[in-house]
CSV table of C-alpha atoms and ligand atoms in Angstrom, one decimal:
chain,number,residue,atom,x,y,z
A,1,MET,CA,-0.8,-11.8,-35.0
A,2,HIS,CA,-1.8,-8.4,-33.8
A,3,LYS,CA,-1.3,-8.1,-30.1
A,4,ALA,CA,-4.8,-7.1,-29.4
A,5,ASP,CA,-6.0,-10.4,-30.9
A,6,LEU,CA,-4.5,-12.4,-28.1
A,7,GLY,CA,-7.4,-13.7,-26.1
A,8,PRO,CA,-8.4,-11.8,-22.9
A,9,VAL,CA,-7.0,-13.1,-19.7
A,10,THR,CA,-8.2,-12.8,-16.1
A,11,LEU,CA,-6.0,-11.2,-13.4
A,12,PRO,CA,-4.0,-13.8,-11.5
A,13,VAL,CA,-3.3,-12.6,-7.9
A,14,ALA,CA,-2.4,-15.6,-6.0
A,15,ARG,CA,1.4,-15.9,-5.6
A,16,HIS,CA,2.6,-19.6,-5.9
A,17,ASP,CA,6.2,-18.7,-4.7
A,18,THR,CA,6.1,-16.5,-1.6
A,19,PHE,CA,7.7,-13.5,-2.8
A,20,ASP,CA,7.3,-13.7,-6.7
A,21,PRO,CA,4.2,-12.3,-8.7
A,22,PRO,CA,2.0,-14.9,-10.5
A,23,PRO,CA,4.4,-16.3,-13.3
A,24,GLU,CA,1.8,-15.6,-16.2
A,25,LEU,CA,2.4,-11.8,-15.6
A,26,ALA,CA,6.1,-12.1,-16.8
A,27,LEU,CA,4.9,-14.1,-19.8
A,28,TRP,CA,2.2,-11.5,-20.8
A,29,ARG,CA,4.6,-8.7,-20.2
A,30,GLN,CA,6.9,-10.0,-23.0
A,31,GLU,CA,4.1,-11.1,-25.2
A,32,ALA,CA,2.0,-8.0,-25.1
A,33,PRO,CA,2.3,-5.4,-22.3
A,34,ILE,CA,-1.1,-3.9,-22.9
A,35,ARG,CA,-3.4,-6.7,-23.4
A,36,ARG,CA,-7.3,-7.6,-23.2
A,37,MET,CA,-8.5,-8.5,-19.8
A,38,THR,CA,-11.9,-9.9,-18.7
A,39,TYR,CA,-13.3,-8.3,-15.3
A,40,ALA,CA,-15.4,-10.2,-12.7
A,41,ASP,CA,-18.6,-9.0,-14.1
A,42,GLY,CA,-17.6,-10.0,-17.6
A,43,HIS,CA,-16.7,-6.9,-19.3
A,44,ILE,CA,-13.6,-6.6,-21.1
A,45,GLY,CA,-11.0,-4.1,-20.5
A,46,TRP,CA,-7.1,-3.9,-20.4
A,47,LEU,CA,-4.2,-5.3,-18.3
A,48,VAL,CA,-1.0,-3.4,-18.3
A,49,THR,CA,2.2,-5.2,-17.3
A,50,SER,CA,5.2,-3.3,-18.5
A,51,HIS,CA,6.9,-0.5,-16.2
A,52,SER,CA,6.9,2.0,-19.1
A,53,ALA,CA,3.1,1.6,-20.1
A,54,VAL,CA,1.9,1.5,-16.3
A,55,ARG,CA,3.9,4.6,-15.8
A,56,ALA,CA,2.5,6.2,-18.8
A,57,VAL,CA,-1.0,5.5,-17.8
A,58,LEU,CA,-0.6,6.7,-14.1
A,59,ALA,CA,0.9,10.0,-15.5
A,60,ASP,CA,-2.1,10.7,-17.8
A,61,ASN,CA,-5.1,12.5,-16.4
A,62,ARG,CA,-7.1,11.3,-19.3
A,63,PHE,CA,-7.4,8.1,-17.1
A,64,SER,CA,-9.8,8.7,-14.1
A,65,SER,CA,-9.6,7.2,-10.7
A,66,ARG,CA,-13.4,7.5,-10.2
A,67,VAL,CA,-13.5,3.8,-11.6
A,68,GLU,CA,-16.2,2.6,-9.4
A,69,ALA,CA,-18.8,5.2,-10.9
A,70,GLN,CA,-17.9,3.9,-14.3
A,71,HIS,CA,-17.9,0.3,-13.9
A,72,PRO,CA,-19.7,-0.9,-10.8
A,73,ALA,CA,-18.0,-4.3,-10.9
A,74,LEU,CA,-14.4,-3.9,-11.3
A,75,PRO,CA,-12.0,-6.4,-9.6
A,76,HIS,CA,-12.5,-6.4,-5.9
A,77,MET,CA,-10.6,-3.7,-4.0
A,78,VAL,CA,-10.9,-1.1,-1.3
A,79,SER,CA,-13.8,1.4,-1.9
A,80,GLN,CA,-15.5,-0.3,-4.9
A,81,ARG,CA,-18.7,-1.8,-5.7
A,82,ALA,CA,-21.1,-1.6,-2.8
A,83,ILE,CA,-19.0,0.5,-0.6
A,84,PRO,CA,-20.1,4.2,-1.4
A,85,LEU,CA,-17.2,6.6,-1.2
A,86,PRO,CA,-17.2,8.9,1.8
A,87,ALA,CA,-16.8,12.6,1.1
A,88,GLY,CA,-13.1,13.5,1.2
A,89,PHE,CA,-11.9,10.0,-0.2
A,90,PHE,CA,-9.6,11.7,-2.6
A,91,LEU,CA,-7.8,8.5,-3.7
A,92,ARG,CA,-10.7,7.9,-5.9
A,93,MET,CA,-11.3,11.5,-7.1
A,94,ASP,CA,-10.1,13.3,-10.3
A,95,PRO,CA,-9.1,17.0,-10.7
A,96,PRO,CA,-10.1,19.5,-9.9
A,97,ASP,CA,-11.9,18.0,-6.5
A,98,HIS,CA,-8.6,15.8,-6.2
A,99,THR,CA,-6.2,18.8,-6.6
A,100,ARG,CA,-8.2,20.8,-3.9
A,101,LEU,CA,-8.1,18.1,-1.2
A,102,ARG,CA,-4.4,17.0,-2.0
A,103,ARG,CA,-3.2,20.5,-1.8
A,104,LEU,CA,-4.6,20.8,1.8
A,105,LEU,CA,-3.2,17.5,2.8
A,106,THR,CA,0.2,18.3,1.3
A,107,GLY,CA,0.2,21.3,3.6
A,108,GLN,CA,-0.1,18.8,6.5
A,109,PHE,CA,2.6,16.3,5.5
A,110,THR,CA,5.4,18.7,5.8
A,111,VAL,CA,9.0,17.8,5.9
A,112,ARG,CA,9.1,19.3,9.4
A,113,ARG,CA,6.2,17.3,10.7
A,114,MET,CA,7.8,14.0,9.1
A,115,ARG,CA,11.1,15.2,10.8
A,116,GLN,CA,9.6,15.6,14.1
A,117,LEU,CA,8.0,12.1,13.9
A,118,GLU,CA,11.3,10.3,13.5
A,119,PRO,CA,12.4,10.2,17.1
A,120,ARG,CA,8.9,9.3,18.0
A,121,ILE,CA,9.1,6.4,15.5
A,122,GLU,CA,12.4,5.4,17.1
A,123,LYS,CA,10.8,5.4,20.5
A,124,ILE,CA,7.9,3.4,19.3
A,125,VAL,CA,10.1,0.9,17.7
A,126,ALA,CA,12.2,0.6,20.8
A,127,GLY,CA,9.2,0.3,22.9
A,128,ARG,CA,7.9,-2.7,20.9
A,129,LEU,CA,11.3,-4.5,21.0
A,130,ASP,CA,11.4,-4.1,24.9
A,131,GLU,CA,7.9,-5.8,25.0
A,132,MET,CA,9.0,-8.6,22.8
A,133,GLU,CA,12.1,-9.2,25.0
A,134,ARG,CA,10.0,-8.9,28.1
A,135,GLN,CA,7.5,-11.5,26.8
A,136,GLY,CA,10.3,-13.7,25.3
A,137,ALA,CA,10.3,-16.0,22.2
A,138,PRO,CA,8.4,-17.2,20.4
A,139,ALA,CA,6.4,-14.3,19.0
A,140,ASP,CA,4.1,-13.3,16.0
A,141,LEU,CA,6.1,-10.6,14.5
A,142,VAL,CA,3.0,-9.1,13.0
A,143,SER,CA,0.9,-8.6,16.1
A,144,ALA,CA,4.0,-7.9,18.3
A,145,PHE,CA,5.8,-5.5,16.0
A,146,ALA,CA,4.9,-4.9,12.4
A,147,LEU,CA,1.3,-3.9,12.9
A,148,PRO,CA,1.6,-1.8,16.2
A,149,ILE,CA,4.4,0.5,14.8
A,150,PRO,CA,2.5,2.0,11.9
A,151,SER,CA,-0.7,1.9,14.0
A,152,LEU,CA,0.9,4.0,16.8
A,153,VAL,CA,2.6,6.2,14.3
A,154,ILE,CA,-0.4,7.0,12.2
A,155,CYS,CA,-2.6,7.7,15.5
A,156,GLU,CA,0.1,10.0,16.7
A,157,LEU,CA,0.2,11.8,13.2
A,158,LEU,CA,-3.6,12.1,12.9
A,159,GLY,CA,-4.3,12.7,16.7
A,160,VAL,CA,-6.4,9.4,17.0
A,161,PRO,CA,-6.4,7.8,20.6
A,162,TYR,CA,-4.4,4.6,20.4
A,163,ALA,CA,-6.8,3.1,22.9
A,164,ASP,CA,-9.1,2.9,20.0
A,165,HIS,CA,-6.8,0.9,17.9
A,166,ASP,CA,-8.4,-2.5,18.2
A,167,ARG,CA,-11.7,-1.0,16.6
A,168,PHE,CA,-10.0,0.5,13.8
A,169,GLN,CA,-7.7,-2.2,13.1
A,170,HIS,CA,-10.5,-4.7,12.9
A,171,ASP,CA,-12.4,-2.5,10.7
A,172,SER,CA,-9.6,-1.6,8.3
A,173,ALA,CA,-8.5,-5.4,8.0
A,174,VAL,CA,-12.2,-6.1,7.0
A,175,ILE,CA,-12.3,-3.4,4.5
A,176,VAL,CA,-9.1,-4.4,2.6
A,177,SER,CA,-9.9,-8.3,2.7
A,178,ARG,CA,-10.9,-10.1,-0.5
A,179,GLU,CA,-13.1,-12.6,1.4
A,180,GLU,CA,-15.4,-10.5,3.5
A,181,SER,CA,-19.0,-10.0,2.5
A,182,GLU,CA,-19.9,-6.5,1.2
A,183,GLN,CA,-22.3,-6.3,4.1
A,184,ASN,CA,-19.4,-6.8,6.5
A,185,LYS,CA,-17.4,-4.3,4.5
A,186,LEU,CA,-20.2,-1.7,4.7
A,187,THR,CA,-20.6,-2.1,8.4
A,188,ALA,CA,-16.8,-1.5,9.0
A,189,VAL,CA,-16.8,1.3,6.8
A,190,ALA,CA,-19.9,2.9,8.8
A,191,ASP,CA,-18.4,2.0,12.1
A,192,LEU,CA,-15.0,3.7,11.4
A,193,LEU,CA,-16.7,6.7,9.8
A,194,SER,CA,-18.9,7.4,12.9
A,195,PHE,CA,-15.9,6.8,15.3
A,196,LEU,CA,-13.8,9.3,13.2
A,197,ASN,CA,-16.8,11.8,12.8
A,198,GLU,CA,-16.9,12.0,16.6
A,199,LEU,CA,-13.3,12.6,16.8
A,200,VAL,CA,-13.5,15.3,14.1
A,201,LEU,CA,-16.3,17.0,15.9
A,202,SER,CA,-14.3,17.2,19.1
A,203,LYS,CA,-11.2,18.5,17.3
A,204,ARG,CA,-13.3,21.2,15.7
A,205,ALA,CA,-14.6,22.1,19.2
A,206,LYS,CA,-11.1,22.1,20.8
A,207,PRO,CA,-8.2,22.3,18.2
A,208,THR,CA,-5.3,20.0,18.8
A,209,ASP,CA,-1.8,20.1,17.4
A,210,ASP,CA,-1.9,17.1,15.1
A,211,LEU,CA,-2.9,16.6,11.5
A,212,LEU,CA,-6.8,16.1,12.1
A,213,GLY,CA,-6.5,19.2,14.4
A,214,GLY,CA,-4.8,21.0,11.6
A,215,LEU,CA,-7.5,20.2,9.1
A,216,ALA,CA,-10.3,21.0,11.6
A,217,GLU,CA,-9.0,24.4,11.7
A,218,SER,CA,-9.6,24.9,7.9
A,219,ASP,CA,-12.8,26.4,6.9
A,220,GLU,CA,-12.3,25.0,3.5
A,221,LEU,CA,-13.5,21.5,4.5
A,222,THR,CA,-16.6,20.1,5.8
A,223,ASP,CA,-16.8,17.8,8.8
A,224,GLU,CA,-17.7,14.9,6.4
A,225,GLU,CA,-14.7,15.7,4.1
A,226,ILE,CA,-12.2,15.7,7.2
A,227,THR,CA,-13.8,12.5,8.4
A,228,GLY,CA,-13.4,10.8,4.9
A,229,ILE,CA,-9.7,12.1,4.7
A,230,ALA,CA,-9.1,10.4,8.1
A,231,LEU,CA,-10.4,7.3,7.0
A,232,LEU,CA,-8.3,7.1,4.0
A,233,LEU,CA,-5.2,8.0,5.9
A,234,LEU,CA,-6.0,5.4,8.8
A,235,VAL,CA,-6.6,2.6,6.3
A,236,ALA,CA,-4.0,3.5,3.7
A,237,GLY,CA,-1.5,4.4,6.4
A,238,HIS,CA,-1.2,1.3,8.4
A,239,GLU,CA,-2.1,-1.9,6.8
A,240,THR,CA,0.2,-1.2,3.9
A,241,THR,CA,3.4,-0.2,5.9
A,242,ALA,CA,2.7,-3.3,8.5
A,243,ASN,CA,2.8,-5.5,5.6
A,244,MET,CA,6.1,-4.2,4.3
A,245,ILE,CA,7.7,-4.4,7.7
A,246,ALA,CA,6.6,-8.1,8.2
A,247,LEU,CA,7.0,-9.5,4.6
A,248,GLY,CA,10.4,-7.3,4.3
A,249,THR,CA,11.6,-9.1,7.5
A,250,TYR,CA,10.6,-12.4,6.2
A,251,ALA,CA,12.4,-11.7,2.9
A,252,LEU,CA,15.5,-10.9,4.8
A,253,LEU,CA,15.3,-14.0,6.8
A,254,ARG,CA,14.9,-16.0,3.7
A,255,ASN,CA,17.8,-14.4,1.9
A,256,PRO,CA,20.7,-14.5,4.4
A,257,SER,CA,23.3,-13.1,2.1
A,258,GLN,CA,21.2,-9.9,1.8
A,259,LEU,CA,20.7,-9.6,5.5
A,260,ALA,CA,24.4,-10.1,6.2
A,261,ALA,CA,25.1,-7.2,3.5
A,262,LEU,CA,22.6,-5.0,5.5
A,263,ARG,CA,23.9,-5.9,8.8
A,264,ALA,CA,27.6,-5.3,7.7
A,265,ASP,CA,26.8,-1.8,6.3
A,266,PRO,CA,23.8,0.0,8.0
A,267,SER,CA,24.1,2.8,5.4
A,268,LEU,CA,22.5,0.6,3.0
A,269,ALA,CA,19.1,0.7,5.1
A,270,PRO,CA,17.4,3.4,2.8
A,271,GLY,CA,18.4,1.4,-0.4
A,272,ALA,CA,17.2,-1.9,1.3
A,273,ALA,CA,13.7,-0.4,2.1
A,274,GLU,CA,13.5,0.8,-1.5
A,275,GLU,CA,14.4,-2.6,-2.9
A,276,LEU,CA,12.0,-4.2,-0.6
A,277,LEU,CA,9.3,-2.1,-1.9
A,278,ARG,CA,10.2,-2.9,-5.4
A,279,TYR,CA,10.7,-6.6,-5.0
A,280,LEU,CA,7.8,-7.4,-2.8
A,281,SER,CA,5.2,-5.0,-4.5
A,282,ILE,CA,2.6,-5.6,-2.0
A,283,ILE,CA,-0.2,-3.7,-3.8
A,284,ASP,CA,-1.4,-5.9,-6.6
A,285,PHE,CA,-2.9,-3.5,-8.9
A,286,THR,CA,-4.6,-0.3,-9.3
A,287,VAL,CA,-7.4,0.6,-11.7
A,288,ARG,CA,-8.1,3.5,-13.9
A,289,GLY,CA,-10.9,4.2,-16.6
A,290,ALA,CA,-10.3,6.0,-19.8
A,291,LEU,CA,-12.2,9.4,-20.2
A,292,GLU,CA,-11.5,9.7,-23.8
A,293,ASP,CA,-9.6,7.5,-26.4
A,294,VAL,CA,-6.0,7.5,-25.4
A,295,GLU,CA,-3.2,5.8,-27.4
A,296,ILE,CA,-0.6,4.3,-25.1
A,297,GLU,CA,2.5,2.8,-26.8
A,298,GLY,CA,0.7,2.3,-30.1
A,299,GLN,CA,-2.4,0.6,-28.4
A,300,THR,CA,-5.7,2.6,-28.2
A,301,ILE,CA,-7.7,2.5,-25.2
A,302,LYS,CA,-11.2,3.6,-25.8
A,303,ALA,CA,-13.3,6.0,-23.8
A,304,GLY,CA,-15.0,4.1,-20.9
A,305,GLU,CA,-12.7,1.2,-20.9
A,306,THR,CA,-11.2,-0.1,-17.6
A,307,VAL,CA,-7.4,-0.5,-17.2
A,308,THR,CA,-5.7,-2.5,-14.6
A,309,LEU,CA,-2.1,-1.8,-13.9
A,310,SER,CA,-0.1,-4.5,-12.4
A,311,VAL,CA,2.4,-3.0,-10.0
A,312,PRO,CA,4.2,-6.4,-9.4
A,313,ALA,CA,4.6,-6.9,-13.1
A,314,ALA,CA,5.9,-3.4,-13.8
A,315,ASN,CA,8.4,-3.7,-10.7
A,316,ARG,CA,9.9,-6.8,-12.2
A,317,ASP,CA,10.1,-5.5,-15.7
A,318,PRO,CA,13.6,-6.4,-17.0
A,319,GLU,CA,13.6,-3.6,-19.4
A,320,ARG,CA,13.7,-1.2,-16.5
A,321,PHE,CA,15.6,-3.1,-13.8
A,322,GLU,CA,18.5,-5.4,-14.5
A,323,ARG,CA,18.1,-8.9,-13.1
A,324,ALA,CA,14.7,-7.7,-12.1
A,325,ASP,CA,13.8,-11.1,-10.4
A,326,ASP,CA,16.7,-10.8,-7.9
A,327,PHE,CA,16.4,-9.3,-4.5
A,328,ASP,CA,19.5,-7.1,-4.1
A,329,VAL,CA,19.7,-4.6,-1.3
A,330,THR,CA,22.6,-2.8,-3.1
A,331,ARG,CA,20.9,-2.1,-6.2
A,332,GLN,CA,19.3,1.3,-7.3
A,333,ALA,CA,15.7,0.5,-6.8
A,334,GLY,CA,14.4,4.0,-7.3
A,335,GLY,CA,11.9,4.4,-10.0
A,336,HIS,CA,9.9,1.4,-8.8
A,337,LEU,CA,5.9,2.0,-8.8
A,338,SER,CA,5.1,0.6,-5.5
A,339,PHE,CA,3.9,4.1,-4.4
A,340,GLY,CA,2.2,4.6,-7.6
A,341,HIS,CA,3.0,7.6,-10.0
A,342,GLY,CA,1.3,10.8,-11.0
A,343,ILE,CA,-1.1,12.9,-9.1
A,344,HIS,CA,-2.2,10.1,-6.8
A,345,GLN,CA,1.3,8.9,-5.8
A,346,CYS,CA,1.2,7.9,-2.3
A,347,LEU,CA,1.0,10.9,0.2
A,348,GLY,CA,2.5,9.0,3.0
A,349,GLN,CA,5.6,7.5,1.2
A,350,GLN,CA,8.1,9.6,3.1
A,351,LEU,CA,6.6,8.4,6.4
A,352,ALA,CA,6.4,4.7,5.2
A,353,ARG,CA,10.0,4.8,4.1
A,354,ASN,CA,10.9,6.3,7.5
A,355,GLU,CA,9.1,3.7,9.5
A,356,MET,CA,10.8,0.8,7.3
A,357,ARG,CA,14.3,2.3,7.6
A,358,ILE,CA,14.1,2.7,11.3
A,359,ALA,CA,12.1,-0.5,12.3
A,360,ILE,CA,13.7,-3.2,10.1
A,361,PRO,CA,17.4,-2.5,11.0
A,362,ALA,CA,16.5,-2.0,14.8
A,363,LEU,CA,14.7,-5.3,14.8
A,364,PHE,CA,17.7,-7.2,13.6
A,365,GLU,CA,20.2,-5.2,15.8
A,366,ARG,CA,18.2,-5.9,19.0
A,367,LEU,CA,17.4,-9.5,18.2
A,368,PRO,CA,20.4,-10.7,16.2
A,369,GLY,CA,19.4,-14.4,16.4
A,370,LEU,CA,16.0,-13.7,14.7
A,371,ARG,CA,14.7,-16.7,12.9
A,372,LEU,CA,11.6,-18.3,11.8
A,373,ALA,CA,9.9,-20.3,14.7
A,374,VAL,CA,7.9,-22.6,12.2
A,375,PRO,CA,8.8,-24.4,8.9
A,376,GLU,CA,8.4,-21.9,5.9
A,377,GLU,CA,5.3,-23.7,4.5
A,378,GLU,CA,3.6,-23.0,7.7
A,379,VAL,CA,3.8,-19.2,7.4
A,380,PRO,CA,0.2,-17.9,6.4
A,381,MET,CA,0.5,-15.9,3.4
A,382,ARG,CA,-2.0,-13.1,2.6
A,383,SER,CA,-3.0,-14.4,-0.7
A,384,ASP,CA,-6.7,-13.5,0.2
A,385,MET,CA,-6.0,-9.8,0.8
A,386,ALA,CA,-5.7,-6.8,-1.6
A,387,ILE,CA,-2.5,-6.0,0.3
A,388,TYR,CA,0.0,-8.8,0.2
A,389,GLY,CA,2.0,-9.9,3.1
A,390,VAL,CA,1.9,-12.5,5.9
A,391,HIS,CA,-0.9,-13.0,8.3
A,392,ARG,CA,1.4,-14.0,11.0
A,393,LEU,CA,5.1,-14.5,11.1
A,394,PRO,CA,6.1,-16.8,14.1
A,395,VAL,CA,9.8,-15.9,15.2
A,396,ALA,CA,12.3,-16.6,17.8
A,397,TRP,CA,15.5,-15.3,18.6
B,1,HEM,C1,-1.9,6.4,-2.5
B,1,HEM,C2,1.0,2.6,-1.6
B,1,HEM,C3,1.8,4.0,3.0
B,1,HEM,C4,-1.5,7.3,2.3
B,1,HEM,C5,-1.1,5.3,-2.6
B,1,HEM,C6,-1.0,4.5,-3.9
B,1,HEM,C7,-0.2,3.6,-3.7
B,1,HEM,C8,0.3,3.5,-2.2
B,1,HEM,C9,0.3,2.5,-4.7
B,1,HEM,C10,-1.5,5.1,-5.2
B,1,HEM,C11,-2.8,4.4,-5.6
B,1,HEM,C12,-3.4,4.7,-6.9
B,1,HEM,O1,-2.9,5.5,-7.6
B,1,HEM,O2,-4.5,4.2,-7.3
B,1,HEM,C13,1.6,2.7,-0.3
B,1,HEM,C14,2.5,1.7,0.2
B,1,HEM,C15,2.7,2.2,1.4
B,1,HEM,C16,1.9,3.3,1.8
B,1,HEM,C17,3.1,0.6,-0.5
B,1,HEM,C18,3.5,1.4,2.6
B,1,HEM,C19,4.7,1.0,2.4
B,1,HEM,C20,1.1,5.0,3.3
B,1,HEM,C21,1.1,5.8,4.4
B,1,HEM,C22,0.0,6.8,4.2
B,1,HEM,C23,-0.5,6.7,2.8
B,1,HEM,C24,1.9,5.6,5.7
B,1,HEM,C25,-0.5,7.8,5.1
B,1,HEM,C26,0.0,8.2,6.2
B,1,HEM,C27,-1.8,7.4,1.0
B,1,HEM,C28,-2.9,8.2,0.5
B,1,HEM,C29,-3.0,8.0,-0.8
B,1,HEM,C30,-2.0,6.9,-1.1
B,1,HEM,C31,-3.6,9.5,1.4
B,1,HEM,C32,-3.8,8.8,-1.9
B,1,HEM,C33,-3.1,9.9,-2.6
B,1,HEM,C34,-4.0,10.5,-3.7
B,1,HEM,O3,-4.9,9.9,-4.2
B,1,HEM,O4,-3.5,11.7,-4.0
B,1,HEM,N1,-0.3,4.5,-1.7
B,1,HEM,N2,1.2,3.6,0.6
B,1,HEM,N3,0.2,5.6,2.3
B,1,HEM,N4,-1.4,6.6,0.0
B,1,HEM,FE1,0.1,5.0,0.3
């Protein structure tokens, strides 16, 4: 039977096991790594599950990121369907618009600025640990540690007053939820945009020494574009990293031999962060639309067709990673696709890595007796969100 003759599937996202991707994905990757998939609106496109094919699609600019303009009802994710994209939201733009904005942003994400942030991250992490010790056990690791760290860091980087974090944390949680109504998502986007727009205007009037202040000095960008960029950075920058810190901690607690290895040799921290990114693959998928007929590994994807790229399936591909389903902090996990690949590869990856490398080891060092405070089955998993993780992680020490 020709591979394309296999019936279309729908994308499973619910993880039955806490850390492993839905088991169908491994089967399909073996059977036909590029196969037909039925989307929520009933149209048929493609699902890609092997590491090589996911990477090939992401590297190929004949696939567009402006998917919401081509197919109004793709699987539900940030910035699609009823949510009109704000100006400046370059995650969903193609060259040359994407190139112009990305270049301006790369100029702000400098090695120097990232280095300057490191001692600030260390201070922020220590501050949260002080607070946890002061309050005493038990605690919810998400609200006490994993979420405030990236929130504080992104506020500092952008120059957003942290006093406003309740507002944007609530709004961005609504935006990335799979369960919220479209009306609620629209309201959340509008609220965040109006908050950020005021901030941008104040920075235009009085320049500040932060990333938004830097963008506000540019006359190449409109106020709306800077506001949209700020929205993208705020939403992309803290839910993702927060979930990696919380789910990463949970994965280490559930794998005591890996935790022991990391504790015995702190130089493993960077590799452990990389392996957590690969093993946990918290972004379930990303979507592209073919602008012309493209052949990928012998399969023709026709112009206008939608392609869903399964990041968890690619990161567990045994052709790319030996013992791909094992969590091993000593492995070379580089080459995973958790930050994407190609022109849209995550702009904040260095920052996210730094936060993980600093926060996770500091947590286990300060609270060596850290353990779950509830039975495993009572940990609420984020199966309802586009970014996987834990809603809460009750811990004691
Ligand atoms: C893009 C993952 C942290 C800002 C992406 C993409 C992925 C990703 C998979 C590509 C999406 C696509 O191609 O469709 C992650 C993960 C993170 C993380 C797993 C944490 C562990 C951050 C942080 C920031 C950030 C901390 C900002 C400070 C962005 C931006 C883009 C992006 C601006 C769009 C880049 C472009 O379109 O050129 N991220 N991200 N991310 N990320 Fe991240």
